[in-house]
CSV table of N, CA and C in Angstrom, one decimal:
chain,number,residue,atom,x,y,z
A,176,MET,N,0.8,-1.2,0.0
A,176,MET,CA,0.0,0.0,0.0
A,176,MET,C,0.9,1.2,0.0
A,177,SER,N,0.5,2.2,-0.8
A,177,SER,CA,1.3,3.4,-0.9
A,177,SER,C,0.7,4.6,-0.1
A,178,ASP,N,1.4,5.6,0.2
A,178,ASP,CA,0.9,6.8,0.9
A,178,ASP,C,0.3,7.8,-0.1
A,179,PRO,N,-0.6,8.6,0.3
A,179,PRO,CA,-1.2,9.6,-0.6
A,179,PRO,C,-0.1,10.6,-1.0
A,180,VAL,N,-0.2,11.2,-2.1
A,180,VAL,CA,0.7,12.2,-2.6
A,180,VAL,C,0.0,13.6,-2.6
A,181,ASP,N,0.5,14.5,-1.9
A,181,ASP,CA,0.0,15.9,-1.9
A,181,ASP,C,0.6,16.6,-3.1
A,182,LEU,N,-0.2,16.7,-4.2
A,182,LEU,CA,0.4,17.3,-5.4
A,182,LEU,C,0.7,18.8,-5.3
A,183,HIS,N,-0.1,19.5,-4.5
A,183,HIS,CA,0.2,21.0,-4.3
A,183,HIS,C,1.5,21.1,-3.5
A,184,ARG,N,1.7,20.4,-2.5
A,184,ARG,CA,2.9,20.4,-1.7
A,184,ARG,C,4.1,20.0,-2.5
A,185,SER,N,4.0,18.9,-3.3
A,185,SER,CA,5.1,18.4,-4.1
A,185,SER,C,5.5,19.5,-5.2
A,186,ALA,N,4.5,20.1,-5.7
A,186,ALA,CA,4.8,21.2,-6.7
A,186,ALA,C,5.5,22.3,-6.1
A,187,ALA,N,5.1,22.7,-4.9
A,187,ALA,CA,5.8,23.8,-4.2
A,187,ALA,C,7.3,23.5,-3.9
A,188,LEU,N,7.6,22.2,-3.8
A,188,LEU,CA,9.0,21.8,-3.5
A,188,LEU,C,9.8,21.7,-4.8
A,189,LEU,N,9.2,21.8,-6.0
A,189,LEU,CA,10.0,21.7,-7.2
A,189,LEU,C,11.0,22.9,-7.3
A,190,ASP,N,12.2,22.6,-7.6
A,190,ASP,CA,13.2,23.6,-7.6
A,190,ASP,C,13.2,24.5,-8.8
A,191,GLN,N,12.6,24.1,-9.9
A,191,GLN,CA,12.7,24.8,-11.1
A,191,GLN,C,11.4,24.6,-11.9
A,192,ALA,N,10.9,25.7,-12.5
A,192,ALA,CA,9.7,25.7,-13.4
A,192,ALA,C,10.1,24.9,-14.6
A,193,TRP,N,9.1,24.3,-15.2
A,193,TRP,CA,9.2,23.6,-16.5
A,193,TRP,C,10.1,22.4,-16.5
A,194,ARG,N,10.4,21.9,-15.3
A,194,ARG,CA,11.2,20.7,-15.1
A,194,ARG,C,10.2,19.7,-14.4
A,195,SER,N,9.7,18.7,-15.1
A,195,SER,CA,8.7,17.8,-14.5
A,195,SER,C,9.4,16.8,-13.5
A,196,LYS,N,8.6,16.4,-12.6
A,196,LYS,CA,9.0,15.3,-11.7
A,196,LYS,C,8.0,14.2,-11.8
A,197,LEU,N,8.5,13.0,-11.9
A,197,LEU,CA,7.7,11.8,-12.0
A,197,LEU,C,7.1,11.6,-10.6
A,198,VAL,N,5.8,11.5,-10.4
A,198,VAL,CA,5.2,11.3,-9.1
A,198,VAL,C,4.6,9.9,-9.0
A,199,ALA,N,4.3,9.2,-10.2
A,199,ALA,CA,3.7,7.9,-10.1
A,199,ALA,C,3.7,7.3,-11.5
A,200,ARG,N,3.6,6.0,-11.5
A,200,ARG,CA,3.4,5.2,-12.7
A,200,ARG,C,2.2,4.3,-12.5
A,201,ILE,N,1.4,4.3,-13.5
A,201,ILE,CA,0.2,3.4,-13.5
A,201,ILE,C,0.2,2.6,-14.8
A,202,GLY,N,0.5,1.4,-14.7
A,202,GLY,CA,0.7,0.6,-15.9
A,202,GLY,C,1.9,1.2,-16.7
A,203,ASP,N,1.7,1.5,-18.0
A,203,ASP,CA,2.7,2.1,-18.8
A,203,ASP,C,2.7,3.6,-18.7
A,204,ALA,N,1.7,4.2,-18.0
A,204,ALA,CA,1.5,5.7,-18.0
A,204,ALA,C,2.4,6.3,-16.9
A,205,ASN,N,3.0,7.5,-17.2
A,205,ASN,CA,3.7,8.3,-16.3
A,205,ASN,C,2.8,9.4,-15.9
A,206,LEU,N,2.8,9.8,-14.6
A,206,LEU,CA,2.2,11.0,-14.1
A,206,LEU,C,3.3,11.9,-13.6
A,207,LYS,N,3.4,13.0,-14.3
A,207,LYS,CA,4.5,14.0,-14.0
A,207,LYS,C,3.9,15.3,-13.5
A,208,LEU,N,4.5,15.9,-12.6
A,208,LEU,CA,4.1,17.2,-12.0
A,208,LEU,C,5.1,18.3,-12.4
A,209,LEU,N,4.5,19.5,-12.7
A,209,LEU,CA,5.4,20.6,-13.0
A,209,LEU,C,4.8,21.9,-12.6
A,210,ARG,N,5.6,22.9,-12.4
A,210,ARG,CA,5.2,24.3,-12.1
A,210,ARG,C,5.4,25.1,-13.4
A,211,MET,N,4.4,25.9,-13.7
A,211,MET,CA,4.4,26.8,-14.8
A,211,MET,C,4.7,28.2,-14.3
A,212,ASP,N,5.6,29.0,-14.9
A,212,ASP,CA,5.9,30.3,-14.4
A,212,ASP,C,5.7,31.5,-15.3
A,213,ALA,N,4.7,31.4,-16.1
A,213,ALA,CA,4.3,32.4,-17.1
A,213,ALA,C,5.2,32.6,-18.3
A,214,GLN,N,6.3,31.9,-18.3
A,214,GLN,CA,7.2,31.9,-19.5
A,214,GLN,C,6.7,30.9,-20.5
A,215,PRO,N,7.0,31.1,-21.8
A,215,PRO,CA,6.6,30.2,-22.8
A,215,PRO,C,7.4,28.9,-22.8
A,216,TYR,N,6.9,27.8,-23.3
A,216,TYR,CA,7.7,26.6,-23.5
A,216,TYR,C,7.6,26.2,-24.9
A,217,PRO,N,8.8,25.9,-25.5
A,217,PRO,CA,8.8,25.6,-27.0
A,217,PRO,C,8.0,24.5,-27.5
A,218,ALA,N,7.7,24.5,-28.7
A,218,ALA,CA,6.8,23.5,-29.4
A,218,ALA,C,7.5,22.1,-29.3
A,219,GLU,N,6.6,21.1,-29.1
A,219,GLU,CA,7.1,19.7,-29.1
A,219,GLU,C,6.0,18.9,-29.7
A,220,MET,N,6.3,17.7,-30.0
A,220,MET,CA,5.3,16.7,-30.6
A,220,MET,C,5.7,15.3,-30.1
A,221,HIS,N,4.8,14.5,-29.8
A,221,HIS,CA,5.0,13.2,-29.3
A,221,HIS,C,4.3,12.1,-30.1
A,222,ALA,N,4.9,10.9,-30.1
A,222,ALA,CA,4.3,9.8,-30.8
A,222,ALA,C,3.1,9.2,-30.0
A,223,TYR,N,2.8,9.8,-28.8
A,223,TYR,CA,1.8,9.3,-28.0
A,223,TYR,C,0.9,10.5,-27.6
A,224,ALA,N,-0.3,10.2,-27.1
A,224,ALA,CA,-1.2,11.2,-26.6
A,224,ALA,C,-0.7,11.7,-25.3
A,225,GLU,N,-1.0,13.0,-25.0
A,225,GLU,CA,-0.5,13.5,-23.7
A,225,GLU,C,-1.7,14.2,-23.0
A,226,GLY,N,-2.0,13.8,-21.8
A,226,GLY,CA,-3.1,14.5,-21.0
A,226,GLY,C,-2.5,15.5,-20.1
A,227,LEU,N,-3.1,16.7,-20.1
A,227,LEU,CA,-2.7,17.8,-19.3
A,227,LEU,C,-3.8,18.3,-18.4
A,228,LEU,N,-3.6,18.1,-17.1
A,228,LEU,CA,-4.6,18.4,-16.1
A,228,LEU,C,-4.1,19.6,-15.3
A,229,VAL,N,-4.8,20.7,-15.3
A,229,VAL,CA,-4.4,21.9,-14.6
A,229,VAL,C,-4.9,21.8,-13.2
A,230,LEU,N,-4.0,21.7,-12.2
A,230,LEU,CA,-4.4,21.6,-10.8
A,230,LEU,C,-4.8,23.0,-10.2
A,231,ASP,N,-4.0,24.0,-10.6
A,231,ASP,CA,-4.3,25.4,-10.2
A,231,ASP,C,-3.6,26.3,-11.3
A,232,GLY,N,-4.2,27.5,-11.4
A,232,GLY,CA,-3.7,28.5,-12.3
A,232,GLY,C,-4.4,28.3,-13.7
A,233,GLU,N,-3.6,28.6,-14.8
A,233,GLU,CA,-4.1,28.5,-16.1
A,233,GLU,C,-3.0,28.1,-17.1
A,234,LEU,N,-3.4,27.2,-18.0
A,234,LEU,CA,-2.5,26.8,-19.1
A,234,LEU,C,-3.0,27.4,-20.4
A,235,ARG,N,-2.1,28.1,-21.1
A,235,ARG,CA,-2.4,28.7,-22.4
A,235,ARG,C,-1.6,27.8,-23.4
A,236,LEU,N,-2.2,27.0,-24.2
A,236,LEU,CA,-1.6,26.0,-25.0
A,236,LEU,C,-1.8,26.4,-26.5
A,237,ASP,N,-0.7,26.5,-27.2
A,237,ASP,CA,-0.8,26.7,-28.7
A,237,ASP,C,-0.8,25.3,-29.3
A,238,VAL,N,-1.9,24.9,-29.8
A,238,VAL,CA,-2.1,23.6,-30.4
A,238,VAL,C,-2.2,23.8,-31.9
A,239,ALA,N,-1.2,23.5,-32.7
A,239,ALA,CA,-1.2,23.6,-34.1
A,239,ALA,C,-1.7,25.0,-34.6
A,240,GLY,N,-1.2,26.0,-33.9
A,240,GLY,CA,-1.5,27.4,-34.3
A,240,GLY,C,-2.8,28.0,-33.6
A,241,ARG,N,-3.5,27.2,-32.8
A,241,ARG,CA,-4.7,27.7,-32.1
A,241,ARG,C,-4.5,27.7,-30.6
A,242,ILE,N,-4.8,28.8,-30.0
A,242,ILE,CA,-4.6,29.0,-28.6
A,242,ILE,C,-5.8,28.3,-27.8
A,243,VAL,N,-5.5,27.4,-26.9
A,243,VAL,CA,-6.5,26.7,-26.1
A,243,VAL,C,-6.2,27.1,-24.7
A,244,THR,N,-7.2,27.6,-23.9
A,244,THR,CA,-7.0,28.0,-22.5
A,244,THR,C,-7.7,27.0,-21.6
A,245,VAL,N,-6.9,26.5,-20.7
A,245,VAL,CA,-7.4,25.4,-19.8
A,245,VAL,C,-7.2,26.0,-18.4
A,246,GLY,N,-8.3,26.1,-17.6
A,246,GLY,CA,-8.3,26.7,-16.3
A,246,GLY,C,-8.1,25.6,-15.2
A,247,ALA,N,-8.0,26.0,-14.0
A,247,ALA,CA,-7.9,25.1,-12.8
A,247,ALA,C,-9.0,24.0,-12.9
A,248,GLY,N,-8.6,22.8,-12.7
A,248,GLY,CA,-9.6,21.7,-12.8
A,248,GLY,C,-9.9,21.2,-14.2
A,249,GLY,N,-9.4,21.9,-15.2
A,249,GLY,CA,-9.6,21.5,-16.6
A,249,GLY,C,-8.6,20.5,-17.1
A,250,PHE,N,-9.0,19.7,-18.1
A,250,PHE,CA,-8.1,18.7,-18.6
A,250,PHE,C,-8.1,18.8,-20.2
A,251,TYR,N,-7.0,18.7,-20.8
A,251,TYR,CA,-6.9,18.8,-22.2
A,251,TYR,C,-6.1,17.6,-22.7
A,252,LEU,N,-6.5,16.9,-23.7
A,252,LEU,CA,-5.8,15.8,-24.3
A,252,LEU,C,-5.2,16.2,-25.6
A,253,VAL,N,-3.9,16.2,-25.7
A,253,VAL,CA,-3.2,16.5,-26.9
A,253,VAL,C,-3.0,15.2,-27.7
A,254,PRO,N,-3.6,15.1,-28.9
A,254,PRO,CA,-3.5,13.8,-29.7
A,254,PRO,C,-2.1,13.5,-30.1
A,255,ALA,N,-1.8,12.3,-30.2
A,255,ALA,CA,-0.5,11.9,-30.7
A,255,ALA,C,-0.2,12.6,-32.0
A,256,GLY,N,1.1,13.0,-32.2
A,256,GLY,CA,1.5,13.6,-33.4
A,256,GLY,C,1.1,15.0,-33.6
A,257,THR,N,0.5,15.7,-32.6
A,257,THR,CA,0.1,17.1,-32.7
A,257,THR,C,1.1,18.0,-32.1
A,258,PRO,N,1.6,19.0,-32.9
A,258,PRO,CA,2.5,20.0,-32.4
A,258,PRO,C,1.8,20.8,-31.4
A,259,HIS,N,2.5,21.1,-30.2
A,259,HIS,CA,1.9,22.0,-29.2
A,259,HIS,C,3.0,22.7,-28.4
A,260,ALA,N,2.7,23.9,-28.0
A,260,ALA,CA,3.7,24.7,-27.3
A,260,ALA,C,2.9,25.5,-26.2
A,261,VAL,N,3.6,25.8,-25.1
A,261,VAL,CA,2.9,26.6,-24.1
A,261,VAL,C,3.1,28.1,-24.4
A,262,ALA,N,2.0,28.8,-24.4
A,262,ALA,CA,2.1,30.3,-24.7
A,262,ALA,C,2.4,31.0,-23.5
A,263,PRO,N,3.0,32.3,-23.6
A,263,PRO,CA,3.3,33.1,-22.4
A,263,PRO,C,2.0,33.3,-21.6
A,264,GLY,N,2.2,33.4,-20.3
A,264,GLY,CA,1.1,33.7,-19.4
A,264,GLY,C,0.6,32.5,-18.7
A,265,SER,N,1.1,31.3,-19.0
A,265,SER,CA,0.7,30.0,-18.4
A,265,SER,C,1.3,30.0,-17.0
A,266,LYS,N,0.6,29.9,-15.9
A,266,LYS,CA,1.1,29.9,-14.6
A,266,LYS,C,0.3,29.0,-13.7
A,267,GLY,N,1.0,28.2,-12.8
A,267,GLY,CA,0.3,27.3,-11.9
A,267,GLY,C,0.9,26.0,-11.9
A,268,THR,N,0.1,25.0,-11.6
A,268,THR,CA,0.6,23.6,-11.4
A,268,THR,C,-0.1,22.7,-12.5
A,269,LEU,N,0.7,21.9,-13.1
A,269,LEU,CA,0.2,21.0,-14.2
A,269,LEU,C,0.6,19.6,-13.9
A,270,LEU,N,-0.4,18.6,-14.1
A,270,LEU,CA,-0.1,17.2,-14.0
A,270,LEU,C,-0.2,16.7,-15.4
A,271,ILE,N,0.9,16.1,-15.8
A,271,ILE,CA,1.0,15.5,-17.2
A,271,ILE,C,0.8,14.0,-17.1
A,272,LEU,N,0.0,13.5,-18.0
A,272,LEU,CA,-0.2,12.0,-18.1
A,272,LEU,C,0.2,11.6,-19.5
A,273,ASP,N,1.2,10.7,-19.5
A,273,ASP,CA,1.7,10.2,-20.8
A,273,ASP,C,2.1,8.8,-20.7
A,274,VAL,N,2.2,8.1,-21.9
A,274,VAL,CA,2.6,6.7,-22.0
A,274,VAL,C,3.9,6.6,-22.6
């Protein structure tokens, strides 16, 4: 049996924004936590789908040239093979789910 993970406390302890920390694995999926600091993050693309759950704050995501805003409690699924970048102004805590 494992102990509960306080995601907000864990995020507060992260030493650097935009550097994710693996908090759990479920099957083949990784759950990674990171802090956003309003700075943009460059475009990337993955061969797998990526789930983005905003725990607090707001994520401004540029998905193939379209800005998608996801607020606290919101979830966005980036389909595999879709270019995406974080637009300026994104701030808060993000939980990333990927395989």
